[in-house]
Amino acid sequence: MKSEILLENYKKILSQLPENVELVAVSKNHSVEKIKILYEAGHRIFGENKVQELTAKQPLLPEDIQWHLIGHLQTNKVKYIAEFVDTVQSVDSEKILHEINRQAERHSRNVKVLLQVKIAEEDTKYGLEISECKELFLKWKQQQFPNVTITGLMGMATFTEDENQIKREFTVLKTLYDQLSAQHPLSTLSMGMSGDFELAIACGANSVRIGSSIFGDRE
Ligand SMILES: *Cc1c(COP(=O)(O)O)cnc(C)c1O
């Protein structure tokens, strides 16, 4: 893909996002060169779903990129990203939150995280049940994980043409977000990808994770 097309795609997406909505550019399966083009256009927030790919790219790119891990994270891999990751969007168990906290402490850092909630009907998606999410949030509020900051929630809707179903699922997450926000201020409700970000924003998302609409099909 030519850099002009990449920049055009990027600007088009930006023009579709309200001012309060953050864009996480999902660069998985795309080259460091493409990331640099967006970086030079001023973009700073990039998302990757695999630790191995993230740790390969990170040293080749500017230090002020805010890297978000958006894919399922295994406990034994947290140590590879703890030093530099900005946000782990995919916290889907107490065990992984515990390990992120432990590794963040080793690096004298505080790592931002989102709790990933299972809102889709499909069984394939990772995520906490709503009750588990509330329990984990409570434990965090009781200071059981002092080196992480829960800044919000992340969720993925079912891959379907049925817009009403997608809206229902996003609304479940927005309702939970409002409930938890009433207990402790949260900033980030991450929902919506290339195919459904407009619906997600209509349902209250203030952060979207967009890959293919910017970078094209994955290489
Ligand atoms: C790949 C991915 C995205 C981006 O998907 P696109 O359809 O390419 O925009 C968003 N969120 C997660 C968790 C992903 O793995």
Short mmCIF file of C-alpha atoms and ligand atoms in Angstrom, two decimals:
data_model
loop_
_atom_site.label_atom_id
_atom_site.label_comp_id
_atom_site.label_asym_id
_atom_site.label_seq_id
_atom_site.Cartn_x
_atom_site.Cartn_y
_atom_site.Cartn_z
CA MET A 1 0.00 0.00 0.00
CA LYS A 2 1.24 3.46 -0.87
CA SER A 3 1.76 5.90 1.95
CA GLU A 4 -0.72 8.35 0.40
CA ILE A 5 -3.49 5.77 0.67
CA LEU A 6 -2.55 4.95 4.24
CA LEU A 7 -2.71 8.63 5.19
CA GLU A 8 -5.98 9.07 3.35
CA ASN A 9 -7.51 6.14 5.22
CA TYR A 10 -6.23 7.52 8.50
CA LYS A 11 -7.62 10.99 7.89
CA LYS A 12 -10.93 9.56 6.79
CA ILE A 13 -11.26 7.58 10.03
CA LEU A 14 -10.24 10.61 12.12
CA SER A 15 -12.90 12.69 10.38
CA GLN A 16 -15.52 10.12 11.42
CA LEU A 17 -14.59 10.21 15.10
CA PRO A 18 -16.08 12.75 17.50
CA GLU A 19 -13.49 14.83 19.31
CA ASN A 20 -13.75 12.92 22.58
CA VAL A 21 -13.11 9.53 20.96
CA GLU A 22 -9.57 8.15 21.07
CA LEU A 23 -8.20 6.15 18.15
CA VAL A 24 -6.04 3.11 18.76
CA ALA A 25 -4.47 2.27 15.39
CA VAL A 26 -4.23 -1.53 15.30
CA SER A 27 -0.97 -2.27 13.51
CA LYS A 28 -0.84 -6.07 13.95
CA ASN A 29 0.53 -7.84 10.88
CA HIS A 30 1.64 -4.51 9.44
CA SER A 31 5.15 -3.22 9.01
CA VAL A 32 7.19 -0.83 11.09
CA GLU A 33 7.38 1.38 7.96
CA LYS A 34 3.62 1.83 7.93
CA ILE A 35 3.60 2.64 11.63
CA LYS A 36 6.28 5.27 11.00
CA ILE A 37 4.12 6.94 8.37
CA LEU A 38 1.28 7.39 10.85
CA TYR A 39 3.73 8.43 13.54
CA GLU A 40 5.04 11.16 11.29
CA ALA A 41 1.47 12.30 10.71
CA GLY A 42 1.25 12.76 14.48
CA HIS A 43 -0.33 9.52 15.62
CA ARG A 44 0.92 8.04 18.90
CA ILE A 45 -1.43 5.27 20.06
CA PHE A 46 -0.90 1.88 18.46
CA GLY A 47 -2.38 -1.51 19.31
CA GLU A 48 -0.87 -4.96 18.86
CA ASN A 49 -2.39 -8.29 19.79
CA LYS A 50 0.72 -10.46 20.14
CA VAL A 51 3.57 -10.02 22.59
CA GLN A 52 6.16 -11.39 20.19
CA GLU A 53 5.22 -8.93 17.46
CA LEU A 54 5.01 -6.04 19.90
CA THR A 55 8.44 -6.71 21.40
CA ALA A 56 9.94 -7.01 17.92
CA LYS A 57 8.54 -3.67 16.75
CA GLN A 58 8.86 -1.55 19.88
CA PRO A 59 12.69 -1.10 19.83
CA LEU A 60 12.57 -0.06 16.15
CA LEU A 61 10.15 2.79 16.76
CA PRO A 62 10.12 6.06 18.69
CA GLU A 63 9.91 5.83 22.47
CA ASP A 64 6.92 8.09 22.84
CA ILE A 65 4.56 5.67 21.10
CA GLN A 66 1.85 4.57 23.51
CA TRP A 67 1.60 0.83 22.95
CA HIS A 68 -1.65 -0.90 23.80
CA LEU A 69 -1.78 -4.67 24.05
CA ILE A 70 -5.23 -5.67 22.81
CA GLY A 71 -4.93 -9.47 22.51
CA HIS A 72 -5.08 -12.26 25.08
CA LEU A 73 -1.98 -12.15 27.26
CA GLN A 74 -0.32 -15.20 28.79
CA THR A 75 1.08 -14.89 32.30
CA ASN A 76 4.59 -15.97 31.30
CA LYS A 77 4.80 -13.19 28.69
CA VAL A 78 3.96 -10.19 30.84
CA LYS A 79 7.63 -9.75 31.72
CA TYR A 80 8.50 -8.93 28.11
CA ILE A 81 6.22 -5.90 27.88
CA ALA A 82 5.99 -4.64 31.47
CA GLU A 83 8.77 -2.13 31.05
CA PHE A 84 7.21 -0.15 28.23
CA VAL A 85 3.56 -1.03 27.59
CA ASP A 86 1.19 1.92 28.09
CA THR A 87 -2.07 0.00 28.48
CA VAL A 88 -3.07 -3.63 28.57
CA GLN A 89 -6.62 -3.63 27.21
CA SER A 90 -7.10 -7.37 27.52
CA VAL A 91 -7.13 -8.17 31.24
CA ASP A 92 -9.38 -11.21 31.33
CA SER A 93 -8.45 -12.90 34.63
CA GLU A 94 -7.34 -12.11 38.15
CA LYS A 95 -4.20 -14.11 37.50
CA ILE A 96 -3.10 -11.87 34.65
CA LEU A 97 -3.88 -8.70 36.62
CA HIS A 98 -1.80 -10.06 39.47
CA GLU A 99 1.15 -10.73 37.16
CA ILE A 100 0.92 -7.31 35.47
CA ASN A 101 0.96 -5.73 38.93
CA ARG A 102 3.98 -7.82 39.95
CA GLN A 103 5.98 -7.02 36.83
CA ALA A 104 5.03 -3.33 36.94
CA GLU A 105 6.32 -3.19 40.51
CA ARG A 106 9.64 -4.74 39.43
CA HIS A 107 10.05 -1.85 36.99
CA SER A 108 8.76 0.75 39.47
CA ARG A 109 5.93 1.51 37.12
CA ASN A 110 2.19 1.84 37.18
CA VAL A 111 0.59 0.19 34.16
CA LYS A 112 -2.83 1.19 32.88
CA VAL A 113 -5.25 -1.64 32.18
CA LEU A 114 -8.75 -2.18 30.90
CA LEU A 115 -10.84 -5.09 32.10
CA GLN A 116 -12.01 -7.08 29.09
CA VAL A 117 -15.59 -8.17 29.48
CA LYS A 118 -17.23 -10.94 27.52
CA ILE A 119 -20.25 -9.39 25.86
CA ALA A 120 -20.43 -11.48 22.67
CA GLU A 121 -22.58 -14.56 22.34
CA GLU A 122 -19.80 -16.51 20.61
CA ASP A 123 -17.74 -18.65 23.01
CA THR A 124 -14.52 -17.90 21.20
CA LYS A 125 -13.97 -14.49 22.70
CA TYR A 126 -11.92 -14.06 25.85
CA GLY A 127 -13.19 -11.91 28.65
CA LEU A 128 -14.48 -11.68 32.17
CA GLU A 129 -18.08 -12.36 33.06
CA ILE A 130 -19.79 -9.25 34.41
CA SER A 131 -19.80 -10.62 37.97
CA GLU A 132 -16.07 -11.45 37.76
CA CYS A 133 -15.38 -7.97 36.43
CA LYS A 134 -17.18 -6.37 39.39
CA GLU A 135 -15.28 -8.56 41.86
CA LEU A 136 -11.93 -7.78 40.30
CA PHE A 137 -12.70 -4.07 40.26
CA LEU A 138 -13.58 -4.25 43.95
CA LYS A 139 -10.30 -5.99 44.80
CA TRP A 140 -8.41 -3.34 42.86
CA LYS A 141 -10.28 -0.57 44.72
CA GLN A 142 -9.23 -2.28 47.96
CA GLN A 143 -5.65 -1.74 46.78
CA GLN A 144 -4.77 -5.36 46.06
CA PHE A 145 -3.01 -4.30 42.84
CA PRO A 146 -1.23 -1.04 43.64
CA ASN A 147 0.96 -0.97 40.51
CA VAL A 148 -1.89 -1.05 38.04
CA THR A 149 -4.58 1.51 37.32
CA ILE A 150 -7.86 0.27 35.93
CA THR A 151 -8.84 3.04 33.55
CA GLY A 152 -11.86 1.38 31.97
CA LEU A 153 -13.39 -1.53 30.12
CA MET A 154 -12.91 -3.23 26.76
CA GLY A 155 -15.26 -5.48 24.87
CA MET A 156 -15.89 -7.03 21.48
CA ALA A 157 -19.32 -7.58 20.02
CA THR A 158 -20.38 -10.70 18.16
CA PHE A 159 -19.28 -10.80 14.52
CA THR A 160 -22.72 -10.52 12.94
CA GLU A 161 -24.75 -8.47 10.49
CA ASP A 162 -27.44 -8.03 13.13
CA GLU A 163 -26.98 -4.43 14.25
CA ASN A 164 -29.52 -4.77 17.01
CA GLN A 165 -27.55 -7.58 18.57
CA ILE A 166 -24.32 -5.58 18.35
CA LYS A 167 -26.04 -2.59 19.96
CA ARG A 168 -27.44 -4.75 22.74
CA GLU A 169 -23.99 -6.12 23.50
CA PHE A 170 -22.30 -2.71 23.48
CA THR A 171 -25.07 -1.34 25.70
CA VAL A 172 -24.42 -4.07 28.27
CA LEU A 173 -20.82 -2.87 28.51
CA LYS A 174 -21.78 0.80 28.66
CA THR A 175 -24.18 0.08 31.53
CA LEU A 176 -21.45 -1.74 33.46
CA TYR A 177 -19.04 1.11 32.70
CA ASP A 178 -21.49 3.63 34.16
CA GLN A 179 -22.02 1.49 37.26
CA LEU A 180 -18.30 1.13 37.94
CA SER A 181 -17.66 4.81 37.11
CA ALA A 182 -20.07 5.74 39.88
CA GLN A 183 -17.79 3.88 42.35
CA HIS A 184 -14.51 5.16 40.97
CA PRO A 185 -13.85 7.52 38.05
CA LEU A 186 -13.00 5.70 34.80
CA SER A 187 -11.86 7.28 31.54
CA THR A 188 -11.95 4.65 28.83
CA LEU A 189 -14.67 2.57 27.27
CA SER A 190 -12.94 0.69 24.43
CA MET A 191 -15.35 -0.87 22.00
CA GLY A 192 -15.65 -0.84 18.23
CA MET A 193 -13.38 -2.00 15.40
CA SER A 194 -13.38 -1.26 11.65
CA GLY A 195 -16.72 -2.95 11.10
CA ASP A 196 -18.70 -1.61 14.04
CA PHE A 197 -17.04 1.50 15.46
CA GLU A 198 -19.90 3.82 14.50
CA LEU A 199 -22.37 1.66 16.39
CA ALA A 200 -19.95 1.46 19.31
CA ILE A 201 -19.66 5.25 19.49
CA ALA A 202 -23.44 5.59 19.32
CA CYS A 203 -23.55 3.23 22.31
CA GLY A 204 -21.03 5.28 24.32
CA ALA A 205 -17.54 4.14 23.33
CA ASN A 206 -14.84 6.78 23.78
CA SER A 207 -11.99 4.66 22.41
CA VAL A 208 -12.00 2.58 19.23
CA ARG A 209 -9.51 0.00 17.94
CA ILE A 210 -9.21 0.23 14.18
CA GLY A 211 -6.92 -1.86 11.99
CA SER A 212 -8.00 -2.85 8.50
CA SER A 213 -9.85 0.39 7.66
CA ILE A 214 -6.56 2.22 8.12
CA PHE A 215 -3.84 -0.26 7.16
CA GLY A 216 -5.77 -2.36 4.64
CA ASP A 217 -6.09 -6.11 4.81
CA ARG A 218 -3.59 -7.80 7.09
CA GLU A 219 -0.43 -8.90 5.29
C1 LIG B 1 -7.51 -6.95 15.17
C2 LIG B 1 -8.24 -6.33 16.29
C3 LIG B 1 -8.91 -5.11 16.14
C4 LIG B 1 -8.96 -4.37 14.82
O1 LIG B 1 -9.77 -5.03 13.91
P1 LIG B 1 -10.11 -4.41 12.47
O2 LIG B 1 -11.34 -5.13 12.09
O3 LIG B 1 -8.95 -4.72 11.60
O4 LIG B 1 -10.31 -2.97 12.64
C5 LIG B 1 -9.53 -4.57 17.24
N1 LIG B 1 -9.53 -5.18 18.43
C6 LIG B 1 -8.91 -6.36 18.63
C7 LIG B 1 -8.94 -6.96 19.99
C8 LIG B 1 -8.25 -6.98 17.58
O5 LIG B 1 -7.62 -8.14 17.78
#
